[in-house]
Tab-separated table of C-alpha atoms in Angstrom:
chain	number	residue	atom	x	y	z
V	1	UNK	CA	48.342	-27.185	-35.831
V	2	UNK	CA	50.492	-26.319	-38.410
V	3	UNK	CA	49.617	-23.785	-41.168
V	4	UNK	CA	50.154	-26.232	-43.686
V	5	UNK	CA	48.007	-28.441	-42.470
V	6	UNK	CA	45.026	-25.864	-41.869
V	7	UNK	CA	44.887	-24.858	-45.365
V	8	UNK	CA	44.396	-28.748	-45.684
V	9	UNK	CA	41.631	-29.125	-43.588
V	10	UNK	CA	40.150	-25.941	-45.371
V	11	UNK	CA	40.546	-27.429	-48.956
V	12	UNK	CA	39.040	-31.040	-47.694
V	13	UNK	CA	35.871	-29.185	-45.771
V	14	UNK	CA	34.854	-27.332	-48.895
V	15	UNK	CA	35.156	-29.842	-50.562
V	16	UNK	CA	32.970	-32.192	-48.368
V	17	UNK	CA	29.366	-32.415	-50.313
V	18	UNK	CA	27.332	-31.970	-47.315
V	19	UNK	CA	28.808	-29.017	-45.498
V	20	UNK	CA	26.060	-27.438	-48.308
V	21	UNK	CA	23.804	-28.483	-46.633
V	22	UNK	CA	24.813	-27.637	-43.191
V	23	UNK	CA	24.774	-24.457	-44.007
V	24	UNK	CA	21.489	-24.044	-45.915
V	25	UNK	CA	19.645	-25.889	-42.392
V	26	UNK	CA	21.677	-23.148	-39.925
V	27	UNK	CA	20.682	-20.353	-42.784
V	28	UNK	CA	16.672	-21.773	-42.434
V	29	UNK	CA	17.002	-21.928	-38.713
V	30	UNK	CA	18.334	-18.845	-38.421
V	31	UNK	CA	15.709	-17.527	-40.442
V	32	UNK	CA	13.099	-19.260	-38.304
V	33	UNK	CA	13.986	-17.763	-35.272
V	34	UNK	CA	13.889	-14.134	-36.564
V	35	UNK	CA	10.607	-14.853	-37.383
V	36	UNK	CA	9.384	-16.105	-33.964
V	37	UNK	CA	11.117	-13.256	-32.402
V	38	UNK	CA	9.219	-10.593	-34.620
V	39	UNK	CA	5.998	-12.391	-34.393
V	40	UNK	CA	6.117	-12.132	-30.412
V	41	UNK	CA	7.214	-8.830	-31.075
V	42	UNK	CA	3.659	-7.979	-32.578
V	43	UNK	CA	1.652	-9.351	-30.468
V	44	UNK	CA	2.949	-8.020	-27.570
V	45	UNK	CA	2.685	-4.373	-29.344
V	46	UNK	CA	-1.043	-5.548	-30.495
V	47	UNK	CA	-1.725	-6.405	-26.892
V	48	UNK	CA	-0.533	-2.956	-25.836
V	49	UNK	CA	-2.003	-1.527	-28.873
V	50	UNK	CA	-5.652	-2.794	-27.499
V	51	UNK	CA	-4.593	-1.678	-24.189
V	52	UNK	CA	-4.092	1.424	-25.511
V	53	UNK	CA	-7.100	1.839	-28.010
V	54	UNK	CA	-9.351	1.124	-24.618
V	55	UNK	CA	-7.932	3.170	-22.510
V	56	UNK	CA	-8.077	6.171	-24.417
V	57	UNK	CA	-11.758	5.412	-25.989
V	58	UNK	CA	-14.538	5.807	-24.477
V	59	UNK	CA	-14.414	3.370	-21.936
V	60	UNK	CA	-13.581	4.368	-18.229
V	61	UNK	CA	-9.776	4.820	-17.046
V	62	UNK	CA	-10.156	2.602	-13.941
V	63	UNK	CA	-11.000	-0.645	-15.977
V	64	UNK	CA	-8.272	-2.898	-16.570
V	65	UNK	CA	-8.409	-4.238	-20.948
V	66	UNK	CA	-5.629	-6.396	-21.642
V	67	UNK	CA	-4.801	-6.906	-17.853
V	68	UNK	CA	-2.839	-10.324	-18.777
V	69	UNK	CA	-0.773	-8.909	-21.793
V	70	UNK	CA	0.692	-6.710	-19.341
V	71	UNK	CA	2.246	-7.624	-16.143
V	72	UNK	CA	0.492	-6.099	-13.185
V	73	UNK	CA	3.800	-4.333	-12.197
V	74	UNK	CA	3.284	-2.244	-15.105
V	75	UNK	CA	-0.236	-1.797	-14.917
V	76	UNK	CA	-1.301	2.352	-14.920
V	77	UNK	CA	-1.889	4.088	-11.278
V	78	UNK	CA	-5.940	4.048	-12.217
V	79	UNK	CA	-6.209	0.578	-12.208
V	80	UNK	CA	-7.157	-1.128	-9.619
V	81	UNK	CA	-4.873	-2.189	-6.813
V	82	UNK	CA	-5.393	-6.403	-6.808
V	83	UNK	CA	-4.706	-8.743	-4.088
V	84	UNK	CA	-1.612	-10.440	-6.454
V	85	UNK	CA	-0.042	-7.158	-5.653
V	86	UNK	CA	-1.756	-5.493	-2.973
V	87	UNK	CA	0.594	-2.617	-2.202
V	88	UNK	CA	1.157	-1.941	-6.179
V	89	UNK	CA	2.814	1.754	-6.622
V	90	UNK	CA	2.979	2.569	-2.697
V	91	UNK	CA	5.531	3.511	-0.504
V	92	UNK	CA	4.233	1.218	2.045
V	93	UNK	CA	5.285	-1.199	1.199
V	94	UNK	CA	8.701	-1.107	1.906
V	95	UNK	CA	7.170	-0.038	5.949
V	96	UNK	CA	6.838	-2.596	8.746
V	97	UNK	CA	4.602	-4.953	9.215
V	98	UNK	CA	1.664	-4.277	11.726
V	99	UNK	CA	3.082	-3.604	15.502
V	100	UNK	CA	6.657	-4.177	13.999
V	101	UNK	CA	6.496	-0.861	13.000
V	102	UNK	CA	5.895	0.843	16.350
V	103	UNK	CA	9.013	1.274	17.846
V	104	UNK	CA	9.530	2.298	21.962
V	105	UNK	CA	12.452	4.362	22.537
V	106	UNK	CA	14.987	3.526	24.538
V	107	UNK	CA	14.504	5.910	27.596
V	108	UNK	CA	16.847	7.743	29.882
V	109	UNK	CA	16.084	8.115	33.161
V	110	UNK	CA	15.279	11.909	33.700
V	111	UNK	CA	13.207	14.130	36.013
V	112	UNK	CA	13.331	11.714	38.701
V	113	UNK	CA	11.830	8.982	36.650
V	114	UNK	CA	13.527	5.808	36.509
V	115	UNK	CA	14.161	4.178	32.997
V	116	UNK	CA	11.984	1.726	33.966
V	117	UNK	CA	8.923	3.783	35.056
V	118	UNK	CA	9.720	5.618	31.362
V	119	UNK	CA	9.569	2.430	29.548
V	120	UNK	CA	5.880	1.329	31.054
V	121	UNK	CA	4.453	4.670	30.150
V	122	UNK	CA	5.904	4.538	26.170
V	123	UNK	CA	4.494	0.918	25.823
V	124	UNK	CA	1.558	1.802	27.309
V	125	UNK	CA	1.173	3.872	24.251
V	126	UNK	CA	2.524	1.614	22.002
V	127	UNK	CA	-0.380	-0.743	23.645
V	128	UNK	CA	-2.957	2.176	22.747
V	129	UNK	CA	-1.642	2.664	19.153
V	130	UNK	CA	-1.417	-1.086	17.967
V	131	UNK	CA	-4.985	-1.760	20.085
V	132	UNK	CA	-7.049	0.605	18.225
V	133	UNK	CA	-5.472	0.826	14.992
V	134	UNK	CA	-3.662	-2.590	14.393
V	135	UNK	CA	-5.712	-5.344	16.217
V	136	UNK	CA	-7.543	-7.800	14.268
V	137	UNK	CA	-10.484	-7.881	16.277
V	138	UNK	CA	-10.664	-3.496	16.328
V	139	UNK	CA	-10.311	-3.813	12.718
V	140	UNK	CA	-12.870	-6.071	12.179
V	141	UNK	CA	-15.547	-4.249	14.136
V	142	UNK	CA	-14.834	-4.474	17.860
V	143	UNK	CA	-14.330	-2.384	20.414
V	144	UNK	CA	-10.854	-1.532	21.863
V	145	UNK	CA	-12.377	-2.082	25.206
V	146	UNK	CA	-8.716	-2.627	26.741
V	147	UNK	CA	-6.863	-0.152	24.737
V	148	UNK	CA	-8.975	2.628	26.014
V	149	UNK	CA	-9.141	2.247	29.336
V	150	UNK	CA	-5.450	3.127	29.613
V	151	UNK	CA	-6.540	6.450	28.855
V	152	UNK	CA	-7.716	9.161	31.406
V	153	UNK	CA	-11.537	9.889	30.066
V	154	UNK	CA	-10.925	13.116	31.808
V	155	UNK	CA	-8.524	14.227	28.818
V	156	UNK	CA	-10.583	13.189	25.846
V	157	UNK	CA	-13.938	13.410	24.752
V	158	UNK	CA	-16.031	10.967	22.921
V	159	UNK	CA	-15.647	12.360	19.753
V	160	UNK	CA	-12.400	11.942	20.050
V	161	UNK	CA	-11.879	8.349	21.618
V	162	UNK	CA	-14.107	6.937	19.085
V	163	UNK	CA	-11.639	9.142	16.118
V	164	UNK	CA	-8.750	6.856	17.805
V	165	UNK	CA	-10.063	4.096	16.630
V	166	UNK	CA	-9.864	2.147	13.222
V	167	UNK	CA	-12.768	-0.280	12.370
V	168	UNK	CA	-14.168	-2.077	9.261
V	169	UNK	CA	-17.495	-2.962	9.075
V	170	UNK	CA	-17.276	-6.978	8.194
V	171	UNK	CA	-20.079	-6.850	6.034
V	172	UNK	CA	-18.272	-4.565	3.596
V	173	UNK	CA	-14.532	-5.268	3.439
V	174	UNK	CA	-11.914	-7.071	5.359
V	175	UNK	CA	-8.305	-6.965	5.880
V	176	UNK	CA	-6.422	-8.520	2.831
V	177	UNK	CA	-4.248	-11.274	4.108
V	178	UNK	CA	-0.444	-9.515	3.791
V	179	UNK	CA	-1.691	-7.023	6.304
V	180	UNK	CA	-0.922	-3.694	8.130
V	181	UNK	CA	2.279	-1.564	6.590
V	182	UNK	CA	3.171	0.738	9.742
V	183	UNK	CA	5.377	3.867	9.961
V	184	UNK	CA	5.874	6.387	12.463
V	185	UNK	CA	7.730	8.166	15.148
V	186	UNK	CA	7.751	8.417	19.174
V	187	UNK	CA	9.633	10.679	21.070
V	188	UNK	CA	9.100	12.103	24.640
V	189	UNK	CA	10.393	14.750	27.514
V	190	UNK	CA	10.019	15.006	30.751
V	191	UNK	CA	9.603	18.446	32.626
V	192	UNK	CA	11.186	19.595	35.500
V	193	UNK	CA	8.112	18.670	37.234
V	194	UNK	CA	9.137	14.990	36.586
V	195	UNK	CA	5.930	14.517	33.969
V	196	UNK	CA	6.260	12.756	31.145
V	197	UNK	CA	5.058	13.533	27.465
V	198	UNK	CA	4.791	10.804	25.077
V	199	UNK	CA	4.622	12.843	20.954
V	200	UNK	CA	3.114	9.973	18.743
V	201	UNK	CA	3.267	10.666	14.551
V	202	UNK	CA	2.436	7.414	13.172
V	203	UNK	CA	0.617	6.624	9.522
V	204	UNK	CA	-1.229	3.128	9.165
V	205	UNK	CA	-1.852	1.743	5.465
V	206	UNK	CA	-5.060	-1.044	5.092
V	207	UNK	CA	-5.331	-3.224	2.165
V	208	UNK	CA	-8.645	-4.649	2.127
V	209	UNK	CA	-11.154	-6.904	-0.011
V	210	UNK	CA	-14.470	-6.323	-0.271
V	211	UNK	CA	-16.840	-9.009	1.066
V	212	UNK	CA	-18.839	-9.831	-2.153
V	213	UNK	CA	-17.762	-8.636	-5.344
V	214	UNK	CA	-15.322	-6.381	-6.947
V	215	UNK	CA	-13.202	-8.845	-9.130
V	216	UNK	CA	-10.578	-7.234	-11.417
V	217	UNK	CA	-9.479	-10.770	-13.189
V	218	UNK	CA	-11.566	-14.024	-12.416
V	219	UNK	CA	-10.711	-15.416	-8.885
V	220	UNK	CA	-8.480	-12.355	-8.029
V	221	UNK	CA	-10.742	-10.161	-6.081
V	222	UNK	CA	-9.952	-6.054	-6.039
V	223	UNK	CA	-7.841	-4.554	-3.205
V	224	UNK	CA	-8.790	-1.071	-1.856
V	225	UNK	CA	-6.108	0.649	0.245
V	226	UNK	CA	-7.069	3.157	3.424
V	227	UNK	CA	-4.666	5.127	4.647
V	228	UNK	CA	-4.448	6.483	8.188
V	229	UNK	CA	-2.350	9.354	10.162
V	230	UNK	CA	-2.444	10.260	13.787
V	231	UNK	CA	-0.662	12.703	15.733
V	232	UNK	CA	-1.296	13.405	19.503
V	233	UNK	CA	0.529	13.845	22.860
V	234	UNK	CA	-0.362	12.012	26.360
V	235	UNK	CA	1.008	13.369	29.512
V	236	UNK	CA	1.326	10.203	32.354
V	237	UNK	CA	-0.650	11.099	35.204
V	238	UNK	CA	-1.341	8.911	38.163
V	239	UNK	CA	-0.867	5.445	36.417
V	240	UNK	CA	-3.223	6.622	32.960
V	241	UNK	CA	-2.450	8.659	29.857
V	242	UNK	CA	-3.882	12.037	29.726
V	243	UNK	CA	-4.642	13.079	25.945
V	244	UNK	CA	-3.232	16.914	24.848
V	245	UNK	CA	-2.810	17.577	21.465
V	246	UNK	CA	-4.861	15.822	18.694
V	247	UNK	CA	-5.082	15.598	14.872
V	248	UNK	CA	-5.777	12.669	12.718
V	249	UNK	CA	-6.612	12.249	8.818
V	250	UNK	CA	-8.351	9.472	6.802
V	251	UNK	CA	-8.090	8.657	3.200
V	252	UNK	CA	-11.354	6.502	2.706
V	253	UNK	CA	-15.080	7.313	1.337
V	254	UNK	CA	-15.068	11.012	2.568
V	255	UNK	CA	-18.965	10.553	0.864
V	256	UNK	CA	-19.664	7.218	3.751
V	257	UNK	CA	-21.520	7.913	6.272
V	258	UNK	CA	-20.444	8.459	9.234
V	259	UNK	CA	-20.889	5.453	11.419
V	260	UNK	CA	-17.561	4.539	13.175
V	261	UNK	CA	-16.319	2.487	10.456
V	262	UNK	CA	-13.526	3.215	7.263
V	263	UNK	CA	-15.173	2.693	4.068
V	264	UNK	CA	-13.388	1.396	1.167
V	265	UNK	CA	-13.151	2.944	-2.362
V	266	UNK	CA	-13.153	0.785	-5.399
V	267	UNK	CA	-10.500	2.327	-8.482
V	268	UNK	CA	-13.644	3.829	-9.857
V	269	UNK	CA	-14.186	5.273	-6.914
V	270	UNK	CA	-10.571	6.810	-6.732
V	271	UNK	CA	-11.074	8.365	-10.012
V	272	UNK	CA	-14.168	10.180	-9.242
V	273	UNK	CA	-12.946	11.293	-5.809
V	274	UNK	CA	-9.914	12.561	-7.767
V	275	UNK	CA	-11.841	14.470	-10.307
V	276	UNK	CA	-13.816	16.297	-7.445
V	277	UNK	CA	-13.805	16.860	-4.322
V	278	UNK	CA	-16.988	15.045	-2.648
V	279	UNK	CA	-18.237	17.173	-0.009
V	280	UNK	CA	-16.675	20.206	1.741
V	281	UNK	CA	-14.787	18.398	4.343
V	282	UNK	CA	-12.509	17.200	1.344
V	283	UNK	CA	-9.493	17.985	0.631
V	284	UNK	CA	-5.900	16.887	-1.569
V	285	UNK	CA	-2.919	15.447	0.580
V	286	UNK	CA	0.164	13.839	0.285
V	287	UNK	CA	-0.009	11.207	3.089
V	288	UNK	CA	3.559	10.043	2.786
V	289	UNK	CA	5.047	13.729	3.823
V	290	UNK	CA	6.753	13.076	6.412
V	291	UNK	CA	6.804	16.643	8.152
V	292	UNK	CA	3.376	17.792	7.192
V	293	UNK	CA	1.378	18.858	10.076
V	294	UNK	CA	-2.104	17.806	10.459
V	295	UNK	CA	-4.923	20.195	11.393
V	296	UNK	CA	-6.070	20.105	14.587
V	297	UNK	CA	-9.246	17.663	15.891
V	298	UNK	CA	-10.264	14.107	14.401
V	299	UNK	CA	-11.949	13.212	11.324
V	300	UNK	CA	-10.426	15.120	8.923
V	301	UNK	CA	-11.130	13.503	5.607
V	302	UNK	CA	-8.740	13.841	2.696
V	303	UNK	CA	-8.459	12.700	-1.207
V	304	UNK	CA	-4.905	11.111	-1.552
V	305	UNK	CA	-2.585	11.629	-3.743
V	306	UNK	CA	-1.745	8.029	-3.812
V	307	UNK	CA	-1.780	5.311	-1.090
């Protein structure tokens, strides 16, 4: 376009009556939108405002206020863990899912075992792990009649083989639907003897809904996460796995009785387990350090420092 002719087009626009009133409708639109934009503004800062005004009254920590201003992403580590977002704030939930996340190494043949021979024995214990402490039916009460027997009851007491094992009571909780998170390590040797030592270090992370009751928003029922860590050896010895070494750890209801099952805690429950320990047997642990060695024997019962 020539300049000539801009300055034309210029002149005959400002001079057109109704480019007036253009403007004047984009200035009021304009103006419009501001005002949406600052009025979502404050009641998203009024929601977090109430949020804020509960949480630091006199009402509990652990109770959601305000749950749907804020996205449950965001929602503070005392709140309760829902079933929307079952693994909220843990590193589990980047693990494997279930028996996915027990892994058999790939053997080499050694001692005058055959790779073969070495890969029965390691997923005979991958058979043990996922049958007492990933199976559906074992965590929903039953026995790991099968499981067991592929241990030598020579090398472990009762005490023990029933420590293996995780269990839910029905009545009280159940698995949530997306499952087991899984993560862990298997290694072995074999002495110049030609016997083979299977070292197990796995941790085992339950989400799990409580039979009746314990809803944080209406028809979005409270999750409750128990964490589990087991560490032993088993020597093969004439076709069965002989149990050496043994420590495991729980993160439940440290206050539960003691009747072969896990017991959930609700948030509120979290909180007051945080605030003191509940019972001598009770202590703080990180159960996502890798390295950290358990103490020796089963049962040991410890506050987490998250799940």
């Amino acid at each position: 376009m020539e300049p000539t002719d801009y300055v034309a087009r210029l002149r005959a626009q400002a001079g057109d009556p109704g480019r007036e009133e253009a403007l004047r409708r984009d200035r009021a639109v304009g103006r419009r939108r501001i005002a949406l934009s600052a009025g979502a503004g404050v009641l998203l800062l009024g929601g977090f405002g109430y949020w804020l005004g509960d949480v630091t009254g006199e009402r509990p920590p652990y109770e959601p206020f305000g749950a749907r201003v804020l996205h449950e992403e965001t929602w503070p580590l005392e709140w309760p863990y829902t079933s929307d977002m079952p693994f909220r704030n843990s590193p589990a939930s980047g693990w494997a899912d279930g028996a996915d996340g027990v892994h058999v190494p790939v053997p080499v043949a050694s001692g005058g075992l055959g790779a073969k021979e070495m890969t029965a024995v390691l997923e005979d214990v991958k058979t043990l792990l996922v049958g007492t402490n990933v199976a559906e039916d074992t965590l929903a009460g039953a026995e790991p009649t099968a499981a067991l027997a592929l241990l030598d009851p020579r090398g472990a007491d009762e005490a023990v083989r029933k420590d293996l094992v995780t269990r839910f009571d029905p009545r009280e909780a159940q698995l949530d639907e997306s499952g087991v998170r899984t993560r862990g390590t298997m290694t072995y040797e074999v002495s110049a003897a030609g016997e083979m030592t299977v070292h197990v270090d796995y941790s085992f992370v339950y989400p799990l809904v409580w039979t009746e009751g314990h809803e944080v928003l209406p028809d979005v029922p409270e999750v409750s996460r128990i964490a589990v860590r087991r560490q032993f050896t088993v020597t093969s010895k004439g076709g069965k796995l002989v149990l050496g070494a043994y420590a495991s750890e729980v993160a439940d209801d440290c206050a539960a009785p003691k009747d072969g099952y896990l017991h959930p805690l609700s948030a509120e429950g979290r909180w007051e387990a945080g605030r003191a320990a509940r019972g001598p047997r009770v202590t703080q642990a990180d159960l996502y350090e890798e390295k950290r060695v358990l103490p020796s024997g089963p049962g040991h019962c410890v506050t987490p420092t998250g799940t």
